[in-house]
């Protein structure tokens, strides 16, 4: 709610400043051209999102997600020791992580929400986040990405000569953030038990 007021204030302040400085025409022109760019970007991102969400759905229906969940088992047991093997939360966490690794934030969100709901079912103190919930949130935010599809699509939309050149830096940055997130989550989980 507060963010709505902040954005509203910034827009009104920009319009008033444009009017005060005699640049109201430029403000209106900028708003209209930006609105057109936003629509074009939304259409581009809708296509990318539909493609990759569909691929994730195919992976789920084909059993690929279940297979990946089994392969990720040791990591999931390390990060989420309170989540029993075979629990639906493990598959939802895996789906979220796979989507994040592919840089598909939109495809990761529904699985992340389902995972949190499943983790809440295991929670012994409802209304207070469990270690598993905190660890999942921290891991989700760090978001290891091998293919930053969002950024590649944005760069392509805005005319980048080499939109995929972001892959190397994205892997390094997200690998580092994920390592730090795992270390932080494990340290905080240990402290909570004391």
PDB file of C-alpha atoms in Angstrom:
ATOM      1  CA  UNK A   1       0.000   0.000   0.000  1.00  0.00           C
ATOM      2  CA  UNK A   2       2.800   2.384   0.926  1.00  0.00           C
ATOM      3  CA  UNK A   3       4.492   1.678  -2.399  1.00  0.00           C
ATOM      4  CA  UNK A   4       1.362   2.849  -4.246  1.00  0.00           C
ATOM      5  CA  UNK A   5       1.558   6.181  -2.447  1.00  0.00           C
ATOM      6  CA  UNK A   6       5.281   6.456  -3.210  1.00  0.00           C
ATOM      7  CA  UNK A   7       4.774   5.810  -6.948  1.00  0.00           C
ATOM      8  CA  UNK A   8       1.778   8.152  -7.031  1.00  0.00           C
ATOM      9  CA  UNK A   9       3.789  10.893  -5.323  1.00  0.00           C
ATOM     10  CA  UNK A  10       6.711  10.482  -7.760  1.00  0.00           C
ATOM     11  CA  UNK A  11       4.414  10.673 -10.785  1.00  0.00           C
ATOM     12  CA  UNK A  12       2.594  13.761  -9.523  1.00  0.00           C
ATOM     13  CA  UNK A  13       5.906  15.408  -8.550  1.00  0.00           C
ATOM     14  CA  UNK A  14       7.302  14.694 -12.044  1.00  0.00           C
ATOM     15  CA  UNK A  15       4.254  16.166 -13.763  1.00  0.00           C
ATOM     16  CA  UNK A  16       4.283  19.244 -11.512  1.00  0.00           C
ATOM     17  CA  UNK A  17       8.035  19.711 -12.022  1.00  0.00           C
ATOM     18  CA  UNK A  18       7.559  19.407 -15.796  1.00  0.00           C
ATOM     19  CA  UNK A  19       4.781  22.008 -15.687  1.00  0.00           C
ATOM     20  CA  UNK A  20       6.782  24.308 -13.396  1.00  0.00           C
ATOM     21  CA  UNK A  21       9.885  24.187 -15.631  1.00  0.00           C
ATOM     22  CA  UNK A  22       7.920  24.496 -18.879  1.00  0.00           C
ATOM     23  CA  UNK A  23       8.604  20.920 -19.979  1.00  0.00           C
ATOM     24  CA  UNK A  24       5.103  19.489 -19.575  1.00  0.00           C
ATOM     25  CA  UNK A  25       5.011  18.564 -23.294  1.00  0.00           C
ATOM     26  CA  UNK A  26       8.202  16.528 -22.911  1.00  0.00           C
ATOM     27  CA  UNK A  27       6.773  14.810 -19.815  1.00  0.00           C
ATOM     28  CA  UNK A  28       3.588  13.859 -21.680  1.00  0.00           C
ATOM     29  CA  UNK A  29       5.558  12.717 -24.738  1.00  0.00           C
ATOM     30  CA  UNK A  30       7.868  10.638 -22.515  1.00  0.00           C
ATOM     31  CA  UNK A  31       4.894   9.072 -20.709  1.00  0.00           C
ATOM     32  CA  UNK A  32       3.201   8.106 -23.979  1.00  0.00           C
ATOM     33  CA  UNK A  33       6.340   6.671 -25.596  1.00  0.00           C
ATOM     34  CA  UNK A  34       7.169   4.768 -22.390  1.00  0.00           C
ATOM     35  CA  UNK A  35       3.657   3.333 -22.325  1.00  0.00           C
ATOM     36  CA  UNK A  36       4.158   2.053 -25.888  1.00  0.00           C
ATOM     37  CA  UNK A  37       7.518   0.521 -24.951  1.00  0.00           C
ATOM     38  CA  UNK A  38       5.931  -1.105 -21.885  1.00  0.00           C
ATOM     39  CA  UNK A  39       3.262  -2.770 -24.056  1.00  0.00           C
ATOM     40  CA  UNK A  40       5.880  -4.029 -26.520  1.00  0.00           C
ATOM     41  CA  UNK A  41       8.014  -5.366 -23.670  1.00  0.00           C
ATOM     42  CA  UNK A  42       4.999  -7.064 -22.073  1.00  0.00           C
ATOM     43  CA  UNK A  43       4.142  -8.814 -25.342  1.00  0.00           C
ATOM     44  CA  UNK A  44       7.758  -9.984 -25.746  1.00  0.00           C
ATOM     45  CA  UNK A  45       7.950 -11.205 -22.147  1.00  0.00           C
ATOM     46  CA  UNK A  46       4.554 -12.908 -22.447  1.00  0.00           C
ATOM     47  CA  UNK A  47       5.908 -14.987 -25.324  1.00  0.00           C
ATOM     48  CA  UNK A  48       9.079 -15.904 -23.432  1.00  0.00           C
ATOM     49  CA  UNK A  49       7.107 -16.647 -20.259  1.00  0.00           C
ATOM     50  CA  UNK A  50       4.584 -18.811 -22.104  1.00  0.00           C
ATOM     51  CA  UNK A  51       7.318 -20.831 -23.801  1.00  0.00           C
ATOM     52  CA  UNK A  52       9.292 -21.562 -20.638  1.00  0.00           C
ATOM     53  CA  UNK A  53       6.249 -22.065 -18.402  1.00  0.00           C
ATOM     54  CA  UNK A  54       5.043 -24.589 -20.971  1.00  0.00           C
ATOM     55  CA  UNK A  55       8.418 -26.328 -20.930  1.00  0.00           C
ATOM     56  CA  UNK A  56       8.268 -26.501 -17.119  1.00  0.00           C
ATOM     57  CA  UNK A  57       4.754 -27.970 -17.348  1.00  0.00           C
ATOM     58  CA  UNK A  58       5.956 -30.589 -19.845  1.00  0.00           C
ATOM     59  CA  UNK A  59       8.862 -31.388 -17.499  1.00  0.00           C
ATOM     60  CA  UNK A  60       6.440 -31.885 -14.639  1.00  0.00           C
ATOM     61  CA  UNK A  61       4.009 -34.079 -16.612  1.00  0.00           C
ATOM     62  CA  UNK A  62       6.818 -36.155 -18.159  1.00  0.00           C
ATOM     63  CA  UNK A  63       8.272 -37.021 -14.761  1.00  0.00           C
ATOM     64  CA  UNK A  64      11.432 -34.981 -15.319  1.00  0.00           C
ATOM     65  CA  UNK A  65      10.757 -32.856 -12.225  1.00  0.00           C
ATOM     66  CA  UNK A  66      10.310 -36.002 -10.078  1.00  0.00           C
ATOM     67  CA  UNK A  67      13.568 -37.358 -11.457  1.00  0.00           C
ATOM     68  CA  UNK A  68      15.370 -34.080 -10.765  1.00  0.00           C
ATOM     69  CA  UNK A  69      13.893 -34.017  -7.253  1.00  0.00           C
ATOM     70  CA  UNK A  70      15.438 -37.444  -6.584  1.00  0.00           C
ATOM     71  CA  UNK A  71      18.802 -36.261  -7.923  1.00  0.00           C
ATOM     72  CA  UNK A  72      18.578 -33.134  -5.782  1.00  0.00           C
ATOM     73  CA  UNK A  73      17.709 -35.303  -2.765  1.00  0.00           C
ATOM     74  CA  UNK A  74      21.022 -34.951  -0.898  1.00  0.00           C
ATOM     75  CA  UNK A  75      20.976 -31.165  -1.287  1.00  0.00           C
ATOM     76  CA  UNK A  76      17.308 -30.963  -0.265  1.00  0.00           C
ATOM     77  CA  UNK A  77      18.018 -33.135   2.804  1.00  0.00           C
ATOM     78  CA  UNK A  78      20.952 -30.871   3.710  1.00  0.00           C
ATOM     79  CA  UNK A  79      18.967 -27.646   3.328  1.00  0.00           C
ATOM     80  CA  UNK A  80      15.615 -28.951   4.595  1.00  0.00           C
ATOM     81  CA  UNK A  81      16.297 -31.694   7.158  1.00  0.00           C
ATOM     82  CA  UNK A  82      12.823 -31.234   8.703  1.00  0.00           C
ATOM     83  CA  UNK A  83      11.026 -32.000   5.412  1.00  0.00           C
ATOM     84  CA  UNK A  84      10.390 -35.755   5.119  1.00  0.00           C
ATOM     85  CA  UNK A  85      11.518 -37.588   1.993  1.00  0.00           C
ATOM     86  CA  UNK A  86       8.617 -38.088  -0.372  1.00  0.00           C
ATOM     87  CA  UNK A  87       6.757 -35.013   0.899  1.00  0.00           C
ATOM     88  CA  UNK A  88       5.195 -32.860  -1.838  1.00  0.00           C
ATOM     89  CA  UNK A  89       7.120 -29.821  -0.552  1.00  0.00           C
ATOM     90  CA  UNK A  90      10.376 -31.342  -1.830  1.00  0.00           C
ATOM     91  CA  UNK A  91       9.035 -31.558  -5.397  1.00  0.00           C
ATOM     92  CA  UNK A  92       7.648 -28.020  -5.222  1.00  0.00           C
ATOM     93  CA  UNK A  93      10.968 -26.710  -3.878  1.00  0.00           C
ATOM     94  CA  UNK A  94      12.769 -28.551  -6.694  1.00  0.00           C
ATOM     95  CA  UNK A  95      10.438 -27.094  -9.320  1.00  0.00           C
ATOM     96  CA  UNK A  96      11.049 -23.619  -7.924  1.00  0.00           C
ATOM     97  CA  UNK A  97      14.822 -24.111  -7.896  1.00  0.00           C
ATOM     98  CA  UNK A  98      14.911 -25.522 -11.447  1.00  0.00           C
ATOM     99  CA  UNK A  99      12.846 -22.588 -12.738  1.00  0.00           C
ATOM    100  CA  UNK A 100      15.145 -20.141 -10.937  1.00  0.00           C
ATOM    101  CA  UNK A 101      18.251 -21.845 -12.323  1.00  0.00           C
ATOM    102  CA  UNK A 102      16.808 -21.368 -15.812  1.00  0.00           C
ATOM    103  CA  UNK A 103      16.111 -17.714 -14.977  1.00  0.00           C
ATOM    104  CA  UNK A 104      12.340 -18.155 -15.120  1.00  0.00           C
ATOM    105  CA  UNK A 105      11.126 -16.091 -12.204  1.00  0.00           C
ATOM    106  CA  UNK A 106       7.521 -16.236 -13.446  1.00  0.00           C
ATOM    107  CA  UNK A 107       7.549 -20.033 -13.642  1.00  0.00           C
ATOM    108  CA  UNK A 108       9.270 -20.236 -10.241  1.00  0.00           C
ATOM    109  CA  UNK A 109       6.683 -18.133  -8.408  1.00  0.00           C
ATOM    110  CA  UNK A 110       3.708 -20.569  -8.490  1.00  0.00           C
ATOM    111  CA  UNK A 111       5.943 -23.458  -7.358  1.00  0.00           C
ATOM    112  CA  UNK A 112       7.426 -21.254  -4.633  1.00  0.00           C
ATOM    113  CA  UNK A 113       3.967 -20.349  -3.325  1.00  0.00           C
ATOM    114  CA  UNK A 114       2.938 -24.016  -3.332  1.00  0.00           C
ATOM    115  CA  UNK A 115       6.177 -24.952  -1.550  1.00  0.00           C
ATOM    116  CA  UNK A 116       5.563 -22.376   1.183  1.00  0.00           C
ATOM    117  CA  UNK A 117       2.014 -23.656   1.636  1.00  0.00           C
ATOM    118  CA  UNK A 118       3.297 -27.230   1.947  1.00  0.00           C
ATOM    119  CA  UNK A 119       6.026 -26.145   4.352  1.00  0.00           C
ATOM    120  CA  UNK A 120       3.387 -24.373   6.458  1.00  0.00           C
ATOM    121  CA  UNK A 121       1.517 -27.699   6.720  1.00  0.00           C
ATOM    122  CA  UNK A 122       4.672 -29.195   8.306  1.00  0.00           C
ATOM    123  CA  UNK A 123       5.156 -26.193  10.565  1.00  0.00           C
ATOM    124  CA  UNK A 124       4.707 -26.984  14.258  1.00  0.00           C
ATOM    125  CA  UNK A 125       4.146 -23.312  15.139  1.00  0.00           C
ATOM    126  CA  UNK A 126       1.662 -21.907  12.591  1.00  0.00           C
ATOM    127  CA  UNK A 127       2.063 -18.209  11.956  1.00  0.00           C
ATOM    128  CA  UNK A 128       5.799 -18.322  12.782  1.00  0.00           C
ATOM    129  CA  UNK A 129       8.160 -19.208   9.943  1.00  0.00           C
ATOM    130  CA  UNK A 130       9.930 -22.536  10.432  1.00  0.00           C
ATOM    131  CA  UNK A 131      13.602 -23.143   9.669  1.00  0.00           C
ATOM    132  CA  UNK A 132      12.576 -24.869   6.429  1.00  0.00           C
ATOM    133  CA  UNK A 133      10.470 -21.882   5.387  1.00  0.00           C
ATOM    134  CA  UNK A 134      13.271 -19.420   6.175  1.00  0.00           C
ATOM    135  CA  UNK A 135      15.848 -21.571   4.371  1.00  0.00           C
ATOM    136  CA  UNK A 136      13.597 -21.833   1.320  1.00  0.00           C
ATOM    137  CA  UNK A 137      13.008 -18.084   1.230  1.00  0.00           C
ATOM    138  CA  UNK A 138      16.730 -17.324   1.552  1.00  0.00           C
ATOM    139  CA  UNK A 139      17.604 -19.875  -1.147  1.00  0.00           C
ATOM    140  CA  UNK A 140      14.857 -18.572  -3.421  1.00  0.00           C
ATOM    141  CA  UNK A 141      15.999 -14.966  -3.057  1.00  0.00           C
ATOM    142  CA  UNK A 142      19.624 -15.850  -3.841  1.00  0.00           C
ATOM    143  CA  UNK A 143      18.364 -17.486  -7.054  1.00  0.00           C
ATOM    144  CA  UNK A 144      21.249 -19.331  -8.727  1.00  0.00           C
ATOM    145  CA  UNK A 145      20.815 -18.766 -12.488  1.00  0.00           C
ATOM    146  CA  UNK A 146      22.581 -20.495 -15.331  1.00  0.00           C
ATOM    147  CA  UNK A 147      20.381 -19.004 -18.044  1.00  0.00           C
ATOM    148  CA  UNK A 148      19.105 -15.533 -17.094  1.00  0.00           C
ATOM    149  CA  UNK A 149      16.262 -15.669 -19.624  1.00  0.00           C
ATOM    150  CA  UNK A 150      14.622 -12.486 -18.276  1.00  0.00           C
ATOM    151  CA  UNK A 151      17.738 -10.397 -18.719  1.00  0.00           C
ATOM    152  CA  UNK A 152      18.507 -11.860 -22.140  1.00  0.00           C
ATOM    153  CA  UNK A 153      14.952 -11.039 -23.271  1.00  0.00           C
ATOM    154  CA  UNK A 154      15.163  -7.483 -21.894  1.00  0.00           C
ATOM    155  CA  UNK A 155      18.551  -6.911 -23.529  1.00  0.00           C
ATOM    156  CA  UNK A 156      17.270  -8.294 -26.834  1.00  0.00           C
ATOM    157  CA  UNK A 157      14.149  -6.123 -26.663  1.00  0.00           C
ATOM    158  CA  UNK A 158      16.239  -2.985 -26.181  1.00  0.00           C
ATOM    159  CA  UNK A 159      18.629  -3.733 -29.055  1.00  0.00           C
ATOM    160  CA  UNK A 160      21.687  -5.213 -27.335  1.00  0.00           C
ATOM    161  CA  UNK A 161      24.311  -6.356 -29.835  1.00  0.00           C
ATOM    162  CA  UNK A 162      24.984  -9.480 -27.764  1.00  0.00           C
ATOM    163  CA  UNK A 163      22.092 -10.088 -25.348  1.00  0.00           C
ATOM    164  CA  UNK A 164      23.551 -13.385 -24.091  1.00  0.00           C
ATOM    165  CA  UNK A 165      26.818 -11.777 -22.926  1.00  0.00           C
ATOM    166  CA  UNK A 166      25.179 -11.451 -19.496  1.00  0.00           C
ATOM    167  CA  UNK A 167      25.336 -15.245 -18.931  1.00  0.00           C
ATOM    168  CA  UNK A 168      28.896 -15.404 -17.505  1.00  0.00           C
ATOM    169  CA  UNK A 169      28.520 -12.508 -15.047  1.00  0.00           C
ATOM    170  CA  UNK A 170      25.056 -13.753 -14.040  1.00  0.00           C
ATOM    171  CA  UNK A 171      26.385 -17.235 -13.243  1.00  0.00           C
ATOM    172  CA  UNK A 172      29.217 -15.801 -11.131  1.00  0.00           C
ATOM    173  CA  UNK A 173      27.020 -13.309  -9.278  1.00  0.00           C
ATOM    174  CA  UNK A 174      24.217 -15.753  -8.534  1.00  0.00           C
ATOM    175  CA  UNK A 175      26.628 -18.572  -7.623  1.00  0.00           C
ATOM    176  CA  UNK A 176      28.277 -16.302  -5.072  1.00  0.00           C
ATOM    177  CA  UNK A 177      24.915 -15.097  -3.707  1.00  0.00           C
ATOM    178  CA  UNK A 178      23.684 -18.690  -3.420  1.00  0.00           C
ATOM    179  CA  UNK A 179      26.815 -19.854  -1.571  1.00  0.00           C
ATOM    180  CA  UNK A 180      26.446 -16.943   0.860  1.00  0.00           C
ATOM    181  CA  UNK A 181      22.716 -17.700   1.240  1.00  0.00           C
ATOM    182  CA  UNK A 182      23.358 -21.375   2.025  1.00  0.00           C
ATOM    183  CA  UNK A 183      26.031 -20.486   4.589  1.00  0.00           C
ATOM    184  CA  UNK A 184      23.770 -17.860   6.179  1.00  0.00           C
ATOM    185  CA  UNK A 185      20.777 -20.216   6.286  1.00  0.00           C
ATOM    186  CA  UNK A 186      22.788 -23.001   7.923  1.00  0.00           C
ATOM    187  CA  UNK A 187      24.368 -20.629  10.479  1.00  0.00           C
ATOM    188  CA  UNK A 188      20.987 -19.150  11.380  1.00  0.00           C
ATOM    189  CA  UNK A 189      19.353 -22.611  11.567  1.00  0.00           C
ATOM    190  CA  UNK A 190      22.079 -23.674  14.001  1.00  0.00           C
ATOM    191  CA  UNK A 191      21.605 -20.567  16.138  1.00  0.00           C
ATOM    192  CA  UNK A 192      17.825 -21.039  16.288  1.00  0.00           C
ATOM    193  CA  UNK A 193      18.276 -24.517  17.784  1.00  0.00           C
ATOM    194  CA  UNK A 194      20.501 -23.207  20.619  1.00  0.00           C
TER     195      UNK A 194
END
